[in-house]
Coordinates of C-alpha atoms in Angstrom, one line a residue:
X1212 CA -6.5 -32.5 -16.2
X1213 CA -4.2 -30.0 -18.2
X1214 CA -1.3 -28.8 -15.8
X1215 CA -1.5 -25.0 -15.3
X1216 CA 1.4 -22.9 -16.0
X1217 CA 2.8 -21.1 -12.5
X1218 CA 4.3 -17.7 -12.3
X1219 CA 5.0 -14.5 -10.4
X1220 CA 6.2 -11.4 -10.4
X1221 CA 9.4 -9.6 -8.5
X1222 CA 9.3 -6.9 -7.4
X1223 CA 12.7 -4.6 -6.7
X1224 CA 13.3 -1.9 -4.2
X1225 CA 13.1 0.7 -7.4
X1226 CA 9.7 -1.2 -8.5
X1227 CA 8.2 -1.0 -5.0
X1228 CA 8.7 3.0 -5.2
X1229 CA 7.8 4.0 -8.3
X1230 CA 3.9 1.5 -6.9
X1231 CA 3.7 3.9 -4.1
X1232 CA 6.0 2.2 -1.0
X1233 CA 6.3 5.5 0.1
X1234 CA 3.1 7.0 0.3
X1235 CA 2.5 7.8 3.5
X1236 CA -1.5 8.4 3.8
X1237 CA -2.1 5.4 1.8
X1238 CA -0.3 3.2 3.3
X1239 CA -1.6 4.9 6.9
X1240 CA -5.1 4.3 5.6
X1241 CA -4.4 0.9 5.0
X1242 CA -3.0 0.5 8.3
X1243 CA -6.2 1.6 9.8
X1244 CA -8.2 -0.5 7.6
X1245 CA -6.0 -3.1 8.8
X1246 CA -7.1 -2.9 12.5
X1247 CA -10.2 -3.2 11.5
X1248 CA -10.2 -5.8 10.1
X1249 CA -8.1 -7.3 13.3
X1250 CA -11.1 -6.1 16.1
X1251 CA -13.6 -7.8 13.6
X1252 CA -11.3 -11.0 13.5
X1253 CA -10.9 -11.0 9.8
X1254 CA -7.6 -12.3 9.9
X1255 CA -5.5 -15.8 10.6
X1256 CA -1.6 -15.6 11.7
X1257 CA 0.5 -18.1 13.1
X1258 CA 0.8 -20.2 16.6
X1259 CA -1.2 -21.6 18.7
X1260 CA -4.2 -19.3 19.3
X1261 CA -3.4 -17.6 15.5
X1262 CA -2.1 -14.4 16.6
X1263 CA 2.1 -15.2 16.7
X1264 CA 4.4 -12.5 15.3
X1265 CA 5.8 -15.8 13.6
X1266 CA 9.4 -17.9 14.1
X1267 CA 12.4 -16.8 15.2
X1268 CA 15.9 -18.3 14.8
X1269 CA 18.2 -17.2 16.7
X1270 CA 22.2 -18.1 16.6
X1271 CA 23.5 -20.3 19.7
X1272 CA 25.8 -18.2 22.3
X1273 CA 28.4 -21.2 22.0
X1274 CA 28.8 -24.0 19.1
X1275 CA 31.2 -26.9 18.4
X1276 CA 30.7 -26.5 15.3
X1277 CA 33.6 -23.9 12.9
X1278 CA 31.3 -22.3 10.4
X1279 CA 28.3 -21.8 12.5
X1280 CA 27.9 -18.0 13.8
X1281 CA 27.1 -17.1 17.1
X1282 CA 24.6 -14.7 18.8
X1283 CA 25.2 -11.4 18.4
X1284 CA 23.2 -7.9 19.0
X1285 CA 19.8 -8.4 17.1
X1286 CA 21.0 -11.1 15.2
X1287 CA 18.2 -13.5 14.4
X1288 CA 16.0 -14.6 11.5
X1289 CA 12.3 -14.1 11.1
X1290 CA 9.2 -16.1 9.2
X1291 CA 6.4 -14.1 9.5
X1292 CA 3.2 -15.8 8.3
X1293 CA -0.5 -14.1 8.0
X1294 CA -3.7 -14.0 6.0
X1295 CA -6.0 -10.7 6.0
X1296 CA -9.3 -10.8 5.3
X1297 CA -11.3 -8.0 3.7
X1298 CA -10.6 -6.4 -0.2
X1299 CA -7.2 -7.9 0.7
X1300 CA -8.4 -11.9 1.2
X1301 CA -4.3 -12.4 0.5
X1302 CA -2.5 -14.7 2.4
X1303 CA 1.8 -14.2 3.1
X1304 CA 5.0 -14.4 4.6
X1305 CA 8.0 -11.7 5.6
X1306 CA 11.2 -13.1 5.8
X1307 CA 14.4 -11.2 6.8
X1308 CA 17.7 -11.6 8.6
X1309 CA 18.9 -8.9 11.2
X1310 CA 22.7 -8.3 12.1
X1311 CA 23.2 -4.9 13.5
X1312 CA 26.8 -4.9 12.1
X1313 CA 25.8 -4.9 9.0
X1314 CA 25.8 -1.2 8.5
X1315 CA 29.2 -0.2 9.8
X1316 CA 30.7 -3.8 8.7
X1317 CA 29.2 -4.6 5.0
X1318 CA 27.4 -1.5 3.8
X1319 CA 23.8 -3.2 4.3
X1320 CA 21.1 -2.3 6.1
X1321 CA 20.4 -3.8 9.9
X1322 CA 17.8 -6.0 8.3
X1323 CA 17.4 -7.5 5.0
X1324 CA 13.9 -8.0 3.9
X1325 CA 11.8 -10.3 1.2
X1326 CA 7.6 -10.2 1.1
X1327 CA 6.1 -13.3 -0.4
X1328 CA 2.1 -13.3 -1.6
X1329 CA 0.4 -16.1 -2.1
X1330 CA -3.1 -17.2 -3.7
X1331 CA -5.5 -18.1 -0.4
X1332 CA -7.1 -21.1 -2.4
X1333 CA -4.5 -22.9 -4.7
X1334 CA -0.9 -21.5 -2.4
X1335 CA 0.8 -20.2 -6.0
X1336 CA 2.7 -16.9 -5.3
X1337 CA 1.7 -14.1 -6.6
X1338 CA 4.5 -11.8 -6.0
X1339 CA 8.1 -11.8 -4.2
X1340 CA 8.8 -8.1 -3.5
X1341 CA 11.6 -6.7 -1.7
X1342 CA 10.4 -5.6 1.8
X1343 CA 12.7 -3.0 3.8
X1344 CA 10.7 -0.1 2.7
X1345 CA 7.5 -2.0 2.7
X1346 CA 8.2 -3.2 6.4
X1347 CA 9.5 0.3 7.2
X1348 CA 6.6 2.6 6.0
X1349 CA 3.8 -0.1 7.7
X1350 CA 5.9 0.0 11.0
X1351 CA 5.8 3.3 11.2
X1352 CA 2.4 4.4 9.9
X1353 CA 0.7 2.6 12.9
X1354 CA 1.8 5.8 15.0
X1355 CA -0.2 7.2 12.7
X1356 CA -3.4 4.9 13.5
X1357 CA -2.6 5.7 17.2
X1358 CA -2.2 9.4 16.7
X1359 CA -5.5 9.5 14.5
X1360 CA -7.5 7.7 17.6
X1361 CA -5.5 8.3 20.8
X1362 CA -3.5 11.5 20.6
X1363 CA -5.9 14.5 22.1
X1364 CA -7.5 16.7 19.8
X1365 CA -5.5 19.8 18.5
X1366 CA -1.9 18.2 19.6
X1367 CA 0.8 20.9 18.4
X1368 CA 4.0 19.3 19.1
X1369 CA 5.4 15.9 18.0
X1370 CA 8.4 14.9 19.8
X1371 CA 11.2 12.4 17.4
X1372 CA 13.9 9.7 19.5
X1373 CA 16.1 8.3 17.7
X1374 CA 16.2 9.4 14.2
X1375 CA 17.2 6.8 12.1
X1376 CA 14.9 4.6 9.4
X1377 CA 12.2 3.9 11.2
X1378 CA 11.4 7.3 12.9
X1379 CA 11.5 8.2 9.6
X1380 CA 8.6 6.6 8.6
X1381 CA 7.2 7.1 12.4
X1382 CA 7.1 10.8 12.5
X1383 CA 5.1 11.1 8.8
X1384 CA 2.9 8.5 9.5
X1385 CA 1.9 10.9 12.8
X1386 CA 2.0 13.9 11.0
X1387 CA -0.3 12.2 8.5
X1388 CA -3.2 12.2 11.3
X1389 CA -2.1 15.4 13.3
X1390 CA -3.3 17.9 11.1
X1391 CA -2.5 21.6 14.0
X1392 CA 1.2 20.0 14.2
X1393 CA 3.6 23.0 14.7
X1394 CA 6.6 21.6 16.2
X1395 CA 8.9 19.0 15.7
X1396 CA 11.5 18.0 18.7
X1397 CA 14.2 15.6 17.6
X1398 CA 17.0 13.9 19.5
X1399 CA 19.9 11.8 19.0
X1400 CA 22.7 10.4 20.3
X1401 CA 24.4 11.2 17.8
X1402 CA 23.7 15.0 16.7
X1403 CA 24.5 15.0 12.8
X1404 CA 21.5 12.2 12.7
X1405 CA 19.3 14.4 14.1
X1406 CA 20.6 17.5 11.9
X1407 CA 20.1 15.5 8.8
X1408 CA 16.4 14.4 10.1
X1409 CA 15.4 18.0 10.4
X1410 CA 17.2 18.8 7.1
X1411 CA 14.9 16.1 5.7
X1412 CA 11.7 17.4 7.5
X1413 CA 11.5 20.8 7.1
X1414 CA 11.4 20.4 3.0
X1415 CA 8.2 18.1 3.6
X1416 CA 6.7 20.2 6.8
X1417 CA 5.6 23.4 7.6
X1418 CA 7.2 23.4 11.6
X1419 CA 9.5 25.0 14.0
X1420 CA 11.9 22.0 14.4
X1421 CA 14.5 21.8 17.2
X1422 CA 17.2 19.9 17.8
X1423 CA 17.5 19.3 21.7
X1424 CA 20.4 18.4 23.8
X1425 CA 18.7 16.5 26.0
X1426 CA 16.2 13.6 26.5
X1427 CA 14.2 15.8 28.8
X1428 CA 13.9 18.8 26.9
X1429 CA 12.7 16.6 23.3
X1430 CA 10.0 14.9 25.6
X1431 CA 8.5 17.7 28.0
X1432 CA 6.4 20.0 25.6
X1433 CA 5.4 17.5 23.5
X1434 CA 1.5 15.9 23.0
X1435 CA 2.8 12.8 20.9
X1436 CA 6.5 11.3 21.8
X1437 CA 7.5 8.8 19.3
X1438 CA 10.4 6.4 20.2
X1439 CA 11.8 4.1 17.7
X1440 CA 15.5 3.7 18.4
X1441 CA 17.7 1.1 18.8
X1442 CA 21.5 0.7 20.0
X1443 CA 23.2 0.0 23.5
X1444 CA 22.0 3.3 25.0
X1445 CA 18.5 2.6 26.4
X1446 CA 16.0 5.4 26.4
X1447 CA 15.3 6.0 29.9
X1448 CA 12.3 8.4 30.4
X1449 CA 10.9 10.1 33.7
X1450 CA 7.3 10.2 34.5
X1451 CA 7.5 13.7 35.5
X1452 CA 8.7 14.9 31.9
X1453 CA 5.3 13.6 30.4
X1454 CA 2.9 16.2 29.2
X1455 CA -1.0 16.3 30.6
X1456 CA -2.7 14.4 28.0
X1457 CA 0.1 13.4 25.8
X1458 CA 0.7 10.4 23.5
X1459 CA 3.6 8.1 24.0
X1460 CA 4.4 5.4 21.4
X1461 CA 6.9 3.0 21.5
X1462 CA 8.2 1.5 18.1
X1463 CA 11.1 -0.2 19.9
X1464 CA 12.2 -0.6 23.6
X1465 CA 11.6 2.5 26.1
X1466 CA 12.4 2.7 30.0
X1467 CA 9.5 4.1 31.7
X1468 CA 8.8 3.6 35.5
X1469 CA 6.7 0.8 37.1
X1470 CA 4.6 3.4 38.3
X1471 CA 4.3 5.0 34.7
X1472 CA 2.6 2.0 33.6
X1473 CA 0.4 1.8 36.6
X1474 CA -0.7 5.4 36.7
X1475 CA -1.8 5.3 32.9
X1476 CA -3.8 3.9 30.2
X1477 CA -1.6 1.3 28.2
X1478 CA -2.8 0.4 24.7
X1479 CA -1.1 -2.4 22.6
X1480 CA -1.2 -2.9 18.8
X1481 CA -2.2 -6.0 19.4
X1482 CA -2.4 -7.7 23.0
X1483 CA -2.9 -11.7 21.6
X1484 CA 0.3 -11.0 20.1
X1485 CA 2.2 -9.7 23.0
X1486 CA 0.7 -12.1 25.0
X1487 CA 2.5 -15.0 23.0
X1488 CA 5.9 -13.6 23.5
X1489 CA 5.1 -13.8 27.3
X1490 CA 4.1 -17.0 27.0
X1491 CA 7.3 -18.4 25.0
X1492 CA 9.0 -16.4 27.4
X1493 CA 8.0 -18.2 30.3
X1494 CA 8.9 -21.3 28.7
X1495 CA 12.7 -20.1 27.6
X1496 CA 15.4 -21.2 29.7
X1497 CA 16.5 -17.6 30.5
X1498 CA 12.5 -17.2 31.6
X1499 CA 10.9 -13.6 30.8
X1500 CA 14.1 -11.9 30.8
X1501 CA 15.0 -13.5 27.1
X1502 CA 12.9 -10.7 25.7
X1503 CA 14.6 -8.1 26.9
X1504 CA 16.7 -7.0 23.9
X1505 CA 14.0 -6.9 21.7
X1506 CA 10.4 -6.8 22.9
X1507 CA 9.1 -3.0 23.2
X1508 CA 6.4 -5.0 26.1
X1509 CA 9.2 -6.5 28.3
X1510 CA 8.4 -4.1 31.2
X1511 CA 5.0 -5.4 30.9
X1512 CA 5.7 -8.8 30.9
X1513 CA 8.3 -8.2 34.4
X1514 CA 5.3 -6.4 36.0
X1515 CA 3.0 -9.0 34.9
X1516 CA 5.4 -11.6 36.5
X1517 CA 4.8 -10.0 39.7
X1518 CA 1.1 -9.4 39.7
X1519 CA 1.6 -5.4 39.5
X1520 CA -0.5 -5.6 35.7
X1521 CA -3.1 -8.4 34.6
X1522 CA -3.1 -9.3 31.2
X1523 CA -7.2 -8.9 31.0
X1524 CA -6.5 -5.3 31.5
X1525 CA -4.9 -4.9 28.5
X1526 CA -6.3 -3.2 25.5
X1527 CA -5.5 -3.3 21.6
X1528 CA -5.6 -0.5 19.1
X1529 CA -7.6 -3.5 16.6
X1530 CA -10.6 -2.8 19.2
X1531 CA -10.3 0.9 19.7
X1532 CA -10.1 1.3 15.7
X1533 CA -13.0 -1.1 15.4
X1534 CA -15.2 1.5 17.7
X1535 CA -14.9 -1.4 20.9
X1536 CA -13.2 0.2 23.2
X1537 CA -12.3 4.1 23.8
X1538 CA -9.6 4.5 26.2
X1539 CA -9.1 8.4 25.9
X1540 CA -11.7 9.9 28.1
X1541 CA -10.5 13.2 28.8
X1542 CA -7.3 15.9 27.3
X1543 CA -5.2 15.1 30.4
X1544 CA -5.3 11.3 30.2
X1545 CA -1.6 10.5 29.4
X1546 CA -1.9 7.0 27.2
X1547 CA 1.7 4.7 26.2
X1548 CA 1.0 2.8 23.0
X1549 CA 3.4 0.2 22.8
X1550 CA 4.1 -1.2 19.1
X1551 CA 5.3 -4.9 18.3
X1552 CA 4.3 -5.3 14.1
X1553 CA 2.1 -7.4 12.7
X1554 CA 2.3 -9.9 9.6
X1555 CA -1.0 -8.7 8.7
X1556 CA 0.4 -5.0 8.1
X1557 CA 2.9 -6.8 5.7
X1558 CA 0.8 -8.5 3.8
X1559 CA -2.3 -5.7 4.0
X1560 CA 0.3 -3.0 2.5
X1561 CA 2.3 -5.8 0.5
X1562 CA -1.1 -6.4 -1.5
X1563 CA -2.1 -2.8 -2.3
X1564 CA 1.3 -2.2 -3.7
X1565 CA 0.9 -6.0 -5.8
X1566 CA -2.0 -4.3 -7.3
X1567 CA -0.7 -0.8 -8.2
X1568 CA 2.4 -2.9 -9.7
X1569 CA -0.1 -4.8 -11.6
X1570 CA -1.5 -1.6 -12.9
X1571 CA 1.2 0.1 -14.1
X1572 CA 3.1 -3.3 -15.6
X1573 CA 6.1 -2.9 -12.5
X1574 CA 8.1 -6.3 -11.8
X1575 CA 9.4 -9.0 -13.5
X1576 CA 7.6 -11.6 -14.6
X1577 CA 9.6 -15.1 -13.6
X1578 CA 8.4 -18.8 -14.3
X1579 CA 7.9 -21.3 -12.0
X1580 CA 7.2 -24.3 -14.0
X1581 CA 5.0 -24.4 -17.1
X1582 CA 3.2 -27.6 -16.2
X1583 CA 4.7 -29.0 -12.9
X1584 CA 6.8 -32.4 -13.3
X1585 CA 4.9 -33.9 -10.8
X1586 CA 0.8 -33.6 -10.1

């Protein structure tokens, strides 16, 4: 048999914009298309039962050995495997190291992101793209897939905490599917982040945005809260400041009360997923409390420990957004969405950009072999 020639194409940041990386209402419909496809099953990712946000490395707290680093805040590397089924039938991989020095100490972002595509049947790539805007815009446009089918009808106010990259993304992909927004509430630790985020907003959005001084006052009025920050401060938030019928999503980790996720209806992205980390957990030598720093569900997983929440009680937006379950009954239900990415959404999003490159001639083609040395 003739050997076949193998090649791909790269993708740069700049290529990735000009095929539409930023696009919010794409890339939110392709989120929802994406969850879907998840309730229907249409999909494979890694681990045991098929549903693992991937591998993690993470750096030992002590070595012996010179050159090798240590653990630090968020430092870790990620494989992130998964196949989507549907016009997408496109299998791939997200792989990225994380060092949250990197900002202050190198000029880099936290994380450092590559998407690889791959042909389902033969495994040749397709594409290697660079992925921090990718894996920013599909992070935050699920919001947007929780705002479309869990935030009440007519919500006026969106509330912003944290404003940094991905409440960038966040608060577009929600204003993408809350079409009576008229207010924006944005807070920060640190205030000229939140100055430049409203700077930023109001020349994309018509809406009375205010910068508040304190937690409180960002969260009370609103009907959809969006947290997506990260640092040393934790964001602590009081039942009591919750609006009747508001929607609370969590892109990162949020401090609500034990009875705050008793008293209301939690949804997940994806529950199987969640339910792996608590499994792994249980089996890490630290126990549950190893995904503290970064699982937005470890207040689930404590409560679980101690029989306050059963896992069978947990729902996922795949189902609600595949017409399976509908957990908003009435305007004052108060529901917590609680977001922990998916390789799927990598890969979905990764694909439709792969073919608007394709269209428009983006990329650089590269070689792999042109007839492989060995068969």
């Amino acid at each position: 048999m003739e050997r076949k020639k193998v090649s791909f194409r790269f993708l740069s940041e700049p290529d990735m914009i000009e095929a539409g990386v930023l696009d919010v209402k794409r890339c939110v419909a392709v989120m929802d298309d994406t969850f879907k496809l998840l309730g229907a099953g249409d999909f494979v990712m890694g681990g045991y039962n098929q549903s693992s946000h991937g591998c993690m490395l993470w750096y030992p707290r002590e070595t012996k050995f010179p050159h090798m680093p240590i653990a630090g805040p968020d430092r870790r590397y990620m494989a992130m495997p998964a196949y989507i089924g549907g016009r997408y039938h496109c299998c791939g991989v997200k792989w990225y190291g994380s060092n949250v020095a990197n900002p202050k100490e190198r000029g880099l972002p936290r994380s450092i992101l590559m998407v690889g595509l791959n042909d389902v049947e033969t495994g040749e790539p397709l594409a290697i793209m660079s992925g921090n805007l990718l894996s920013a815009m599909r992070t935050g446009c699920v919001p947007g897939v929780a705002a479309k089918y869990l935030a009440k009808k007519g919500a006026e106010s969106l509330s912003v905490i944290g404003c940094g990259v991905i409440s960038r993304a966040c608060a577009r992909g929600i204003l993408a599917n809350m079409p009576g927004a008229k207010r924006l509430y944005l807070y920060d630790i640190k205030r000229e982040s939140a100055e430049a985020f409203a700077k930023e907003m109001t020349k994309e959005f018509e809406l009375e945005t205010v910068i508040t001084e304190t937690l409180k006052d960002c969260v009370t009025d609103a009907d959809v809260i969006s947290v997506a920050a990260a640092g040393p401060v934790p964001v602590e938030i009081d039942k009591d400041w919750l609006k009747p019928g508001c929607l609370f999503t969590a892109t990162g980790h949020a401090e609500l009360s034990e009875e705050c996720w008793q008293e209301n209806q939690v949804v997940f992205d994806y529950w199987p997923m969640h339910e792996v980390w608590y499994d792994e957990g249980k089996m890490h030598p630290e126990g549950i409390e190893s995904t503290r720093d970064w699982a937005p569900s470890y207040q689930i997983f404590k409560m679980m420990e101690t029989g306050k929440l059963r896992a069978e009680d947990m729902l996922s937006l795949s189902d609600v957004a595949a017409g399976t379950v509908s957990p908003r009954r009435s305007d004052e239900d108060k529901i917590l969405f609680i977001s922990g990415g998916l390789p799927v959404e990598d890969v979905s999003w990764g694909y439709t950009l792969y073919e608007e490159a394709l269209k428009k001639n983006l990329g650089t083609p590269l070689t792999l072999w042109e007839q492989a040395h060995w068969l």
